[in-house]
Amino acid sequence: MSVIHNVLAEIPSRYAFLQKVQSLIDQNEQVSLFIIDVVRFSDVSTSFGYKAGDYILSEIVRRIQSIFAFDAEVGRVSGDVFGLVFPGQHRTTQLNSFYTRLNEHFKSPIHIGDHAFIADFNVGAVSNPDENRDVNKLFSGAETALKQAKGNKYDNFAIVSLTQKKHTGGRALALKADLKRAFANDELELYFQPKIDLKTLKIIGAECLLRWHHPLDGVLFPGALIDAAESYNMMNELGYWALRKAFDSLLYFQAAGFDINLAVNVSPTQLYDDKFVHRLKQYSENMCIDLSRIELELTEDAAMSNSLMVNQQLAAAKRLGAKIAIDDFGKGYSNLAYIRDLDIDTIKIDKTFIMQLLENPVNKAIVEATKVIADSLSCNVVAEGIEELQHLHILRELGIGSGQGYLFSQAVPMQDFIALLHTDISVGGSYAFTERA
């Protein structure tokens, strides 16, 4: 594990990378910059813990350094965002070629034990004009390109010229066929990460997480498929598949004698579908499953959209008995006004605050503040990302009632989850990624 940390520690941080790029510009203005964002990287740390996340990031860095060993230098702009600076003048065709080389090299998965992760990227690129010696202007252009890459309907790559209009390019439109095949061949599966009562260490529920059984590469994280679903307007199909499977699973658990609740992630696209509540009611009635057993998890951006339709959908789901949870609370927004007007049942504290409880006292204060907010709203608090025994002790002291994380279990297939339900959860140290330690 020290080798992994060395790889990440040896590449320049954001500040050092900025200085490096500025030094190159001072010598010769002709440079190009890539900002590379790892798509849905949170899937890794959610399922396997932060050490696994570090391993994935270190492998990504190693591959990038190998691909562009003599052409560019890499730096870490933020947690899962990297910078790549290319000295010299580059045309649009060359930048596209660099992106294609990057993309092709990462088609082979990075393996984590019996699982595999295919790294997918959003990439923004910019070439520095001759007259510019301001590194901040260059970075701003690359970040603008990255935003456009994230918003592109089909491409994960965008180029912005600081003197011309932006261009787009990138990958072939092949993911739609993969997604259609995954549905047709029943390659998708729900995994379950246990939700634990932190006092008794009993399993009280689970979060449903999507996995893809790739015919060649085994069990993969579904980031690329989710992006394809969003790009090709198939997100509803994927979301309803997961929701229906959650009801199927509850029926199975009920028959096995387990009365637990399941949390299912709901996409903003579903919340804007006028058939959403009807589908919810239909699944409940067809399978004779009380909707109080289902918790709908939505992200903060969906919760704070202030959309009349979204608010009406959530209110209707609540009237039917479904529970509403805010996922990754505190991750992206400082405006808390939205939560005051929503009738929610659960606040899930983002894992970044939990995993760093021991490093920074501010994280503990954020957890305490979240507990105060939840108490005032008469809703529950779930701590995500519990990795260490010390995390459990602190959360108990703060009065946090439930949580999930690799200290207890990663996300597992149904039969493994059933086995967990039959056993007592024991802790005493994190098993996160011990095979790599």
Short mmCIF file of C-alpha atoms in Angstrom, two decimals:
data_model
loop_
_atom_site.label_atom_id
_atom_site.label_comp_id
_atom_site.label_asym_id
_atom_site.label_seq_id
_atom_site.Cartn_x
_atom_site.Cartn_y
_atom_site.Cartn_z
CA MET A 1 0.00 0.00 0.00
CA SER A 2 2.97 2.31 0.55
CA VAL A 3 3.84 1.92 -3.13
CA ILE A 4 0.33 3.11 -4.00
CA HIS A 5 0.63 6.13 -1.75
CA ASN A 6 4.08 6.90 -3.21
CA VAL A 7 2.66 6.98 -6.73
CA LEU A 8 0.00 9.49 -5.69
CA ALA A 9 2.37 11.47 -3.49
CA GLU A 10 5.07 11.77 -6.15
CA ILE A 11 2.93 13.50 -8.76
CA PRO A 12 2.49 17.28 -8.33
CA SER A 13 -0.47 18.58 -6.33
CA ARG A 14 -2.71 21.26 -7.85
CA TYR A 15 -0.51 24.09 -6.65
CA ALA A 16 2.74 22.41 -7.73
CA PHE A 17 1.20 21.48 -11.09
CA LEU A 18 0.10 25.09 -11.65
CA GLN A 19 3.67 26.18 -10.97
CA LYS A 20 5.00 23.55 -13.39
CA VAL A 21 2.66 24.69 -16.16
CA GLN A 22 3.51 28.34 -15.47
CA SER A 23 7.22 27.48 -15.76
CA LEU A 24 6.61 25.81 -19.14
CA ILE A 25 4.64 28.83 -20.36
CA ASP A 26 7.42 31.17 -19.24
CA GLN A 27 9.85 29.19 -21.38
CA ASN A 28 7.51 28.80 -24.36
CA GLU A 29 3.84 29.77 -24.57
CA GLN A 30 3.09 26.85 -26.85
CA VAL A 31 1.59 24.23 -24.52
CA SER A 32 -1.67 22.28 -24.38
CA LEU A 33 -3.53 21.21 -21.26
CA PHE A 34 -5.91 18.33 -20.52
CA ILE A 35 -8.12 18.24 -17.41
CA ILE A 36 -9.16 14.60 -16.87
CA ASP A 37 -12.09 13.75 -14.59
CA VAL A 38 -12.61 10.08 -13.64
CA VAL A 39 -16.29 9.33 -14.25
CA ARG A 40 -18.29 7.89 -11.32
CA PHE A 41 -15.18 7.19 -9.29
CA SER A 42 -17.32 7.32 -6.13
CA ASP A 43 -18.62 3.83 -7.05
CA VAL A 44 -15.22 2.44 -6.09
CA SER A 45 -14.88 4.03 -2.67
CA THR A 46 -18.56 3.36 -1.89
CA SER A 47 -18.16 -0.36 -2.50
CA PHE A 48 -14.54 -1.06 -1.59
CA GLY A 49 -13.33 1.79 0.62
CA TYR A 50 -10.88 4.63 0.22
CA LYS A 51 -7.82 2.36 0.07
CA ALA A 52 -9.27 0.68 -2.99
CA GLY A 53 -9.93 4.15 -4.36
CA ASP A 54 -6.28 5.05 -3.86
CA TYR A 55 -5.28 1.87 -5.65
CA ILE A 56 -7.50 2.68 -8.64
CA LEU A 57 -6.16 6.24 -8.81
CA SER A 58 -2.57 5.03 -8.60
CA GLU A 59 -3.20 2.60 -11.48
CA ILE A 60 -4.76 5.40 -13.52
CA VAL A 61 -1.70 7.58 -12.90
CA ARG A 62 0.66 4.74 -13.83
CA ARG A 63 -1.17 4.12 -17.09
CA ILE A 64 -1.29 7.80 -18.01
CA GLN A 65 2.44 8.12 -17.28
CA SER A 66 3.07 5.06 -19.43
CA ILE A 67 0.94 6.30 -22.33
CA PHE A 68 2.45 9.79 -22.43
CA ALA A 69 5.88 9.06 -20.95
CA PHE A 70 7.76 11.34 -23.34
CA ASP A 71 4.95 13.66 -24.40
CA ALA A 72 3.44 15.13 -21.25
CA GLU A 73 3.56 15.55 -17.48
CA VAL A 74 0.74 14.60 -15.11
CA GLY A 75 -0.47 16.35 -11.95
CA ARG A 76 -3.34 15.84 -9.50
CA VAL A 77 -5.75 18.76 -9.74
CA SER A 78 -8.12 17.37 -7.08
CA GLY A 79 -9.18 14.00 -5.64
CA ASP A 80 -10.14 12.19 -8.86
CA VAL A 81 -9.23 14.92 -11.37
CA PHE A 82 -5.85 15.00 -13.09
CA GLY A 83 -4.03 17.48 -15.29
CA LEU A 84 -1.87 16.60 -18.27
CA VAL A 85 0.34 19.26 -19.86
CA PHE A 86 1.82 18.79 -23.34
CA PRO A 87 4.73 21.09 -24.28
CA GLY A 88 4.64 22.33 -27.88
CA GLN A 89 2.04 23.41 -30.40
CA HIS A 90 -0.82 21.01 -31.11
CA ARG A 91 -3.61 21.11 -33.64
CA THR A 92 -7.14 19.90 -32.93
CA THR A 93 -6.42 16.61 -34.72
CA GLN A 94 -3.44 15.98 -32.43
CA LEU A 95 -5.47 16.71 -29.28
CA ASN A 96 -8.15 14.33 -30.52
CA SER A 97 -5.43 11.76 -31.12
CA PHE A 98 -4.14 12.18 -27.55
CA TYR A 99 -7.66 11.66 -26.20
CA THR A 100 -8.22 8.60 -28.39
CA ARG A 101 -4.93 7.11 -27.18
CA LEU A 102 -6.01 7.71 -23.57
CA ASN A 103 -9.46 6.26 -24.14
CA GLU A 104 -8.26 3.17 -26.00
CA HIS A 105 -5.65 2.37 -23.35
CA PHE A 106 -8.28 2.30 -20.59
CA LYS A 107 -10.64 -0.13 -22.32
CA SER A 108 -8.93 -2.92 -20.39
CA PRO A 109 -10.27 -3.00 -16.81
CA ILE A 110 -8.38 -2.37 -13.59
CA HIS A 111 -8.95 -5.41 -11.40
CA ILE A 112 -9.80 -5.29 -7.68
CA GLY A 113 -9.81 -8.81 -6.37
CA ASP A 114 -12.62 -10.61 -8.21
CA HIS A 115 -14.06 -7.36 -9.52
CA ALA A 116 -13.02 -4.98 -12.25
CA PHE A 117 -13.30 -1.26 -12.87
CA ILE A 118 -13.23 0.24 -16.36
CA ALA A 119 -12.00 3.80 -16.01
CA ASP A 120 -13.98 6.26 -18.07
CA PHE A 121 -13.16 9.96 -18.34
CA ASN A 122 -14.58 13.37 -19.07
CA VAL A 123 -11.76 15.37 -20.63
CA GLY A 124 -11.45 19.08 -21.34
CA ALA A 125 -8.61 20.31 -23.54
CA VAL A 126 -7.18 23.70 -24.44
CA SER A 127 -4.20 24.99 -26.41
CA ASN A 128 -2.43 28.08 -25.13
CA PRO A 129 -2.29 31.01 -27.56
CA ASP A 130 1.10 32.59 -28.22
CA GLU A 131 0.29 35.82 -26.41
CA ASN A 132 -0.92 34.23 -23.16
CA ARG A 133 1.41 33.81 -20.19
CA ASP A 134 -1.36 33.57 -17.57
CA VAL A 135 -1.60 30.00 -16.25
CA ASN A 136 -4.96 30.74 -14.60
CA LYS A 137 -6.45 31.70 -17.96
CA LEU A 138 -5.19 28.44 -19.43
CA PHE A 139 -6.67 26.38 -16.56
CA SER A 140 -9.93 28.29 -16.79
CA GLY A 141 -10.17 27.37 -20.48
CA ALA A 142 -9.50 23.69 -19.73
CA GLU A 143 -12.11 23.66 -16.96
CA THR A 144 -14.62 25.29 -19.33
CA ALA A 145 -13.89 22.52 -21.83
CA LEU A 146 -14.33 19.91 -19.09
CA LYS A 147 -17.74 21.34 -18.22
CA GLN A 148 -18.76 21.10 -21.84
CA ALA A 149 -17.46 17.51 -22.05
CA LYS A 150 -19.64 16.60 -19.06
CA GLY A 151 -22.65 18.24 -20.69
CA ASN A 152 -22.15 16.77 -24.16
CA LYS A 153 -24.89 14.43 -25.22
CA TYR A 154 -22.59 11.92 -26.92
CA ASP A 155 -18.93 12.81 -26.40
CA ASN A 156 -16.77 12.75 -23.29
CA PHE A 157 -14.25 15.12 -24.84
CA ALA A 158 -14.32 18.82 -25.64
CA ILE A 159 -11.70 21.27 -26.89
CA VAL A 160 -11.89 24.97 -26.20
CA SER A 161 -9.59 27.42 -27.95
CA LEU A 162 -8.86 30.62 -26.04
CA THR A 163 -9.00 32.50 -29.35
CA GLN A 164 -11.61 30.51 -31.28
CA LYS A 165 -14.92 28.81 -30.77
CA LYS A 166 -14.91 25.47 -29.01
CA HIS A 167 -14.85 22.16 -30.83
CA THR A 168 -15.93 18.77 -29.79
CA GLY A 169 -14.68 15.38 -30.69
CA GLY A 170 -14.01 12.06 -29.14
CA ARG A 171 -15.26 8.61 -28.81
CA ALA A 172 -17.42 6.63 -31.19
CA LEU A 173 -21.06 6.16 -30.33
CA ALA A 174 -20.77 2.53 -29.29
CA LEU A 175 -22.14 2.39 -25.75
CA LYS A 176 -25.79 2.31 -26.78
CA ALA A 177 -25.36 -1.18 -28.24
CA ASP A 178 -23.66 -2.32 -25.02
CA LEU A 179 -26.57 -1.07 -22.95
CA LYS A 180 -29.19 -2.68 -25.17
CA ARG A 181 -27.27 -5.96 -25.03
CA ALA A 182 -26.99 -5.74 -21.24
CA PHE A 183 -30.78 -5.51 -20.96
CA ALA A 184 -31.41 -8.20 -23.57
CA ASN A 185 -28.93 -10.69 -22.09
CA ASP A 186 -29.82 -10.04 -18.44
CA GLU A 187 -26.29 -8.83 -17.68
CA LEU A 188 -27.35 -6.37 -14.97
CA GLU A 189 -27.70 -7.27 -11.30
CA LEU A 190 -28.47 -5.50 -8.04
CA TYR A 191 -25.90 -5.71 -5.28
CA PHE A 192 -26.77 -4.82 -1.68
CA GLN A 193 -24.71 -2.83 0.81
CA PRO A 194 -26.04 -3.43 4.34
CA LYS A 195 -27.34 -0.54 6.42
CA ILE A 196 -26.43 -1.17 10.05
CA ASP A 197 -27.94 -0.12 13.37
CA LEU A 198 -24.79 1.34 14.94
CA LYS A 199 -25.84 0.41 18.49
CA THR A 200 -26.80 -3.21 17.96
CA LEU A 201 -24.81 -3.89 14.76
CA LYS A 202 -27.93 -5.51 13.28
CA ILE A 203 -28.71 -5.19 9.58
CA ILE A 204 -31.79 -3.00 9.23
CA GLY A 205 -31.78 -2.51 5.48
CA ALA A 206 -29.61 -2.12 2.42
CA GLU A 207 -28.80 0.21 -0.43
CA CYS A 208 -29.27 -1.25 -3.91
CA LEU A 209 -26.29 -0.71 -6.22
CA LEU A 210 -26.16 -1.63 -9.88
CA ARG A 211 -23.55 -4.01 -11.28
CA TRP A 212 -22.90 -5.20 -14.83
CA HIS A 213 -21.90 -8.79 -15.66
CA HIS A 214 -19.74 -8.13 -18.69
CA PRO A 215 -19.41 -11.26 -20.87
CA LEU A 216 -15.62 -10.84 -21.07
CA ASP A 217 -14.48 -8.82 -18.07
CA GLY A 218 -16.65 -10.13 -15.25
CA VAL A 219 -18.46 -7.92 -12.74
CA LEU A 220 -17.93 -4.27 -13.61
CA PHE A 221 -18.99 -0.97 -12.16
CA PRO A 222 -21.71 0.45 -14.38
CA GLY A 223 -20.40 3.99 -14.80
CA ALA A 224 -20.02 3.79 -18.56
CA LEU A 225 -23.47 2.22 -18.94
CA ILE A 226 -25.09 4.92 -16.82
CA ASP A 227 -23.44 7.57 -18.97
CA ALA A 228 -24.69 5.79 -22.07
CA ALA A 229 -28.20 5.63 -20.60
CA GLU A 230 -28.10 9.38 -19.95
CA SER A 231 -26.71 10.11 -23.41
CA TYR A 232 -29.25 7.99 -25.28
CA ASN A 233 -32.31 8.88 -23.21
CA MET A 234 -32.45 5.39 -21.68
CA MET A 235 -32.05 6.48 -18.06
CA ASN A 236 -35.69 5.80 -17.30
CA GLU A 237 -35.36 2.26 -18.61
CA LEU A 238 -32.32 1.66 -16.41
CA GLY A 239 -33.90 3.36 -13.39
CA TYR A 240 -37.15 1.42 -13.63
CA TRP A 241 -35.24 -1.82 -14.10
CA ALA A 242 -33.44 -1.18 -10.79
CA LEU A 243 -36.67 -0.17 -9.05
CA ARG A 244 -38.52 -3.25 -10.24
CA LYS A 245 -35.62 -5.49 -9.19
CA ALA A 246 -35.69 -3.88 -5.75
CA PHE A 247 -39.34 -4.91 -5.36
CA ASP A 248 -38.47 -8.43 -6.61
CA SER A 249 -35.71 -8.58 -3.99
CA LEU A 250 -38.03 -7.46 -1.19
CA LEU A 251 -40.42 -10.23 -2.17
CA TYR A 252 -37.56 -12.73 -2.01
CA PHE A 253 -36.35 -11.45 1.37
CA GLN A 254 -39.90 -11.56 2.70
CA ALA A 255 -40.29 -15.17 1.63
CA ALA A 256 -37.01 -15.96 3.39
CA GLY A 257 -38.34 -14.43 6.60
CA PHE A 258 -36.47 -11.12 6.59
CA ASP A 259 -38.39 -7.88 7.06
CA ILE A 260 -35.96 -5.21 5.86
CA ASN A 261 -36.14 -2.00 3.85
CA LEU A 262 -34.30 -1.23 0.63
CA ALA A 263 -32.98 2.11 -0.61
CA VAL A 264 -33.01 2.73 -4.37
CA ASN A 265 -31.32 5.58 -6.18
CA VAL A 266 -33.71 7.66 -8.28
CA SER A 267 -32.44 9.72 -11.20
CA PRO A 268 -33.62 13.26 -11.94
CA THR A 269 -34.93 11.91 -15.26
CA GLN A 270 -37.35 9.61 -13.44
CA LEU A 271 -38.58 12.47 -11.26
CA TYR A 272 -39.54 14.35 -14.42
CA ASP A 273 -41.41 11.34 -15.81
CA ASP A 274 -45.15 11.70 -15.28
CA LYS A 275 -45.45 7.88 -15.07
CA PHE A 276 -43.04 7.62 -12.13
CA VAL A 277 -45.62 7.55 -9.32
CA HIS A 278 -47.88 5.24 -11.34
CA ARG A 279 -45.00 2.79 -11.82
CA LEU A 280 -44.18 2.94 -8.12
CA LYS A 281 -47.77 2.14 -7.20
CA GLN A 282 -47.99 -0.57 -9.85
CA TYR A 283 -44.89 -2.41 -8.60
CA SER A 284 -46.16 -2.21 -5.03
CA GLU A 285 -49.61 -3.57 -5.85
CA ASN A 286 -48.44 -6.27 -8.26
CA MET A 287 -45.98 -7.70 -5.74
CA CYS A 288 -47.97 -6.97 -2.59
CA ILE A 289 -45.06 -5.04 -1.10
CA ASP A 290 -45.84 -2.12 1.19
CA LEU A 291 -44.22 1.03 -0.16
CA SER A 292 -42.96 1.89 3.32
CA ARG A 293 -40.31 -0.77 2.64
CA ILE A 294 -38.85 1.35 -0.18
CA GLU A 295 -36.67 4.42 0.35
CA LEU A 296 -36.09 6.63 -2.69
CA GLU A 297 -32.62 8.21 -2.63
CA LEU A 298 -32.10 11.41 -4.56
CA THR A 299 -29.06 13.60 -4.90
CA GLU A 300 -28.86 17.15 -3.62
CA ASP A 301 -28.98 18.62 -7.13
CA ALA A 302 -32.30 16.86 -7.76
CA ALA A 303 -33.62 17.84 -4.33
CA MET A 304 -32.77 21.51 -4.73
CA SER A 305 -34.05 21.82 -8.30
CA ASN A 306 -37.08 23.66 -6.89
CA SER A 307 -39.12 22.08 -9.66
CA LEU A 308 -42.87 22.00 -9.09
CA MET A 309 -43.08 18.65 -10.88
CA VAL A 310 -40.29 17.09 -8.78
CA ASN A 311 -41.89 18.33 -5.56
CA GLN A 312 -45.27 16.99 -6.64
CA GLN A 313 -43.77 13.59 -7.55
CA LEU A 314 -42.02 13.28 -4.20
CA ALA A 315 -45.14 14.36 -2.31
CA ALA A 316 -47.24 11.79 -4.19
CA ALA A 317 -44.69 9.05 -3.48
CA LYS A 318 -44.76 10.00 0.20
CA ARG A 319 -48.55 9.80 0.28
CA LEU A 320 -48.30 6.25 -1.07
CA GLY A 321 -45.99 5.38 1.83
CA ALA A 322 -42.53 5.55 0.23
CA LYS A 323 -39.70 7.12 2.19
CA ILE A 324 -37.48 9.89 0.80
CA ALA A 325 -33.74 10.23 1.46
CA ILE A 326 -31.20 12.90 0.51
CA ASP A 327 -28.02 11.14 -0.60
CA ASP A 328 -24.45 12.49 -0.27
CA PHE A 329 -25.62 15.31 1.98
CA GLY A 330 -23.14 18.18 2.20
CA LYS A 331 -21.14 17.13 -0.84
CA GLY A 332 -22.00 19.75 -3.37
CA TYR A 333 -24.09 22.67 -2.13
CA SER A 334 -23.85 25.26 0.59
CA ASN A 335 -27.42 26.53 0.16
CA LEU A 336 -29.50 24.57 2.65
CA ALA A 337 -32.79 26.31 1.94
CA TYR A 338 -34.02 23.42 -0.22
CA ILE A 339 -34.05 20.95 2.67
CA ARG A 340 -36.36 23.16 4.71
CA ASP A 341 -39.17 22.74 2.19
CA LEU A 342 -38.86 19.00 1.53
CA ASP A 343 -40.68 16.31 3.48
CA ILE A 344 -37.85 13.83 3.86
CA ASP A 345 -37.27 10.77 6.04
CA THR A 346 -33.50 10.36 5.90
CA ILE A 347 -30.35 12.42 5.45
CA LYS A 348 -27.31 10.42 4.33
CA ILE A 349 -24.08 12.18 5.29
CA ASP A 350 -21.58 12.10 2.44
CA LYS A 351 -18.78 9.62 2.98
CA THR A 352 -16.02 12.23 2.61
CA PHE A 353 -16.93 13.68 6.01
CA ILE A 354 -17.03 10.26 7.67
CA MET A 355 -13.81 8.88 6.21
CA GLN A 356 -11.91 11.95 7.40
CA LEU A 357 -13.43 12.18 10.87
CA LEU A 358 -10.04 11.50 12.45
CA GLU A 359 -8.09 13.93 10.26
CA ASN A 360 -10.06 17.14 10.63
CA PRO A 361 -12.26 18.29 13.56
CA VAL A 362 -14.41 20.27 11.10
CA ASN A 363 -15.77 16.98 9.76
CA LYS A 364 -17.02 16.04 13.22
CA ALA A 365 -18.68 19.46 13.50
CA ILE A 366 -20.39 18.90 10.14
CA VAL A 367 -21.74 15.55 11.32
CA GLU A 368 -23.00 17.16 14.53
CA ALA A 369 -24.66 19.98 12.56
CA THR A 370 -26.31 17.47 10.24
CA LYS A 371 -27.69 15.63 13.27
CA VAL A 372 -29.18 18.90 14.58
CA ILE A 373 -30.80 19.59 11.19
CA ALA A 374 -32.17 16.05 10.99
CA ASP A 375 -33.59 16.22 14.51
CA SER A 376 -35.37 19.47 13.68
CA LEU A 377 -36.87 17.80 10.61
CA SER A 378 -37.75 14.64 12.57
CA CYS A 379 -35.81 12.48 10.15
CA ASN A 380 -33.10 9.85 10.42
CA VAL A 381 -29.38 10.21 9.78
CA VAL A 382 -27.31 7.58 7.96
CA ALA A 383 -23.52 7.85 7.91
CA GLU A 384 -21.94 6.62 4.68
CA GLY A 385 -18.35 5.47 4.27
CA ILE A 386 -17.67 4.00 7.73
CA GLU A 387 -14.20 2.54 7.24
CA GLU A 388 -12.58 2.33 10.67
CA LEU A 389 -13.58 1.21 14.15
CA GLN A 390 -12.81 4.73 15.42
CA HIS A 391 -15.42 6.08 13.01
CA LEU A 392 -18.01 3.82 14.63
CA HIS A 393 -17.06 4.99 18.14
CA ILE A 394 -17.26 8.68 17.21
CA LEU A 395 -20.59 8.28 15.40
CA ARG A 396 -22.06 6.46 18.40
CA GLU A 397 -20.91 9.29 20.69
CA LEU A 398 -22.58 11.81 18.36
CA GLY A 399 -25.86 9.89 18.47
CA ILE A 400 -25.85 8.77 14.82
CA GLY A 401 -28.16 5.77 14.71
CA SER A 402 -27.32 3.97 11.47
CA GLY A 403 -24.66 3.73 8.83
CA GLN A 404 -23.02 1.75 6.10
CA GLY A 405 -19.48 1.21 4.93
CA TYR A 406 -16.73 -1.26 4.39
CA LEU A 407 -16.15 -1.73 8.11
CA PHE A 408 -19.32 -3.84 7.96
CA SER A 409 -19.52 -5.01 4.36
CA GLN A 410 -19.04 -3.97 0.78
CA ALA A 411 -21.95 -4.21 -1.66
CA VAL A 412 -22.59 -7.92 -2.29
CA PRO A 413 -24.83 -10.11 -4.49
CA MET A 414 -28.18 -11.26 -3.12
CA GLN A 415 -27.09 -14.69 -1.88
CA ASP A 416 -24.11 -13.18 -0.04
CA PHE A 417 -26.42 -10.59 1.48
CA ILE A 418 -28.76 -13.36 2.63
CA ALA A 419 -25.76 -15.02 4.26
CA LEU A 420 -24.97 -11.75 6.07
CA LEU A 421 -28.55 -11.61 7.34
CA HIS A 422 -28.01 -15.04 8.89
CA THR A 423 -24.82 -14.01 10.71
CA ASP A 424 -23.82 -11.49 13.36
CA ILE A 425 -21.85 -8.49 12.15
CA SER A 426 -18.49 -8.35 13.94
CA VAL A 427 -16.06 -5.44 13.85
CA GLY A 428 -12.67 -4.76 15.30
CA GLY A 429 -10.88 -3.22 12.37
CA SER A 430 -11.58 -2.40 8.77
CA TYR A 431 -11.21 -5.19 6.27
CA ALA A 432 -11.13 -2.66 3.48
CA PHE A 433 -8.87 -3.90 0.73
CA THR A 434 -6.79 -6.15 2.94
CA GLU A 435 -5.83 -8.27 -0.03
CA ARG A 436 -3.88 -5.27 -1.33
CA ALA A 437 -2.28 -4.23 1.97
#
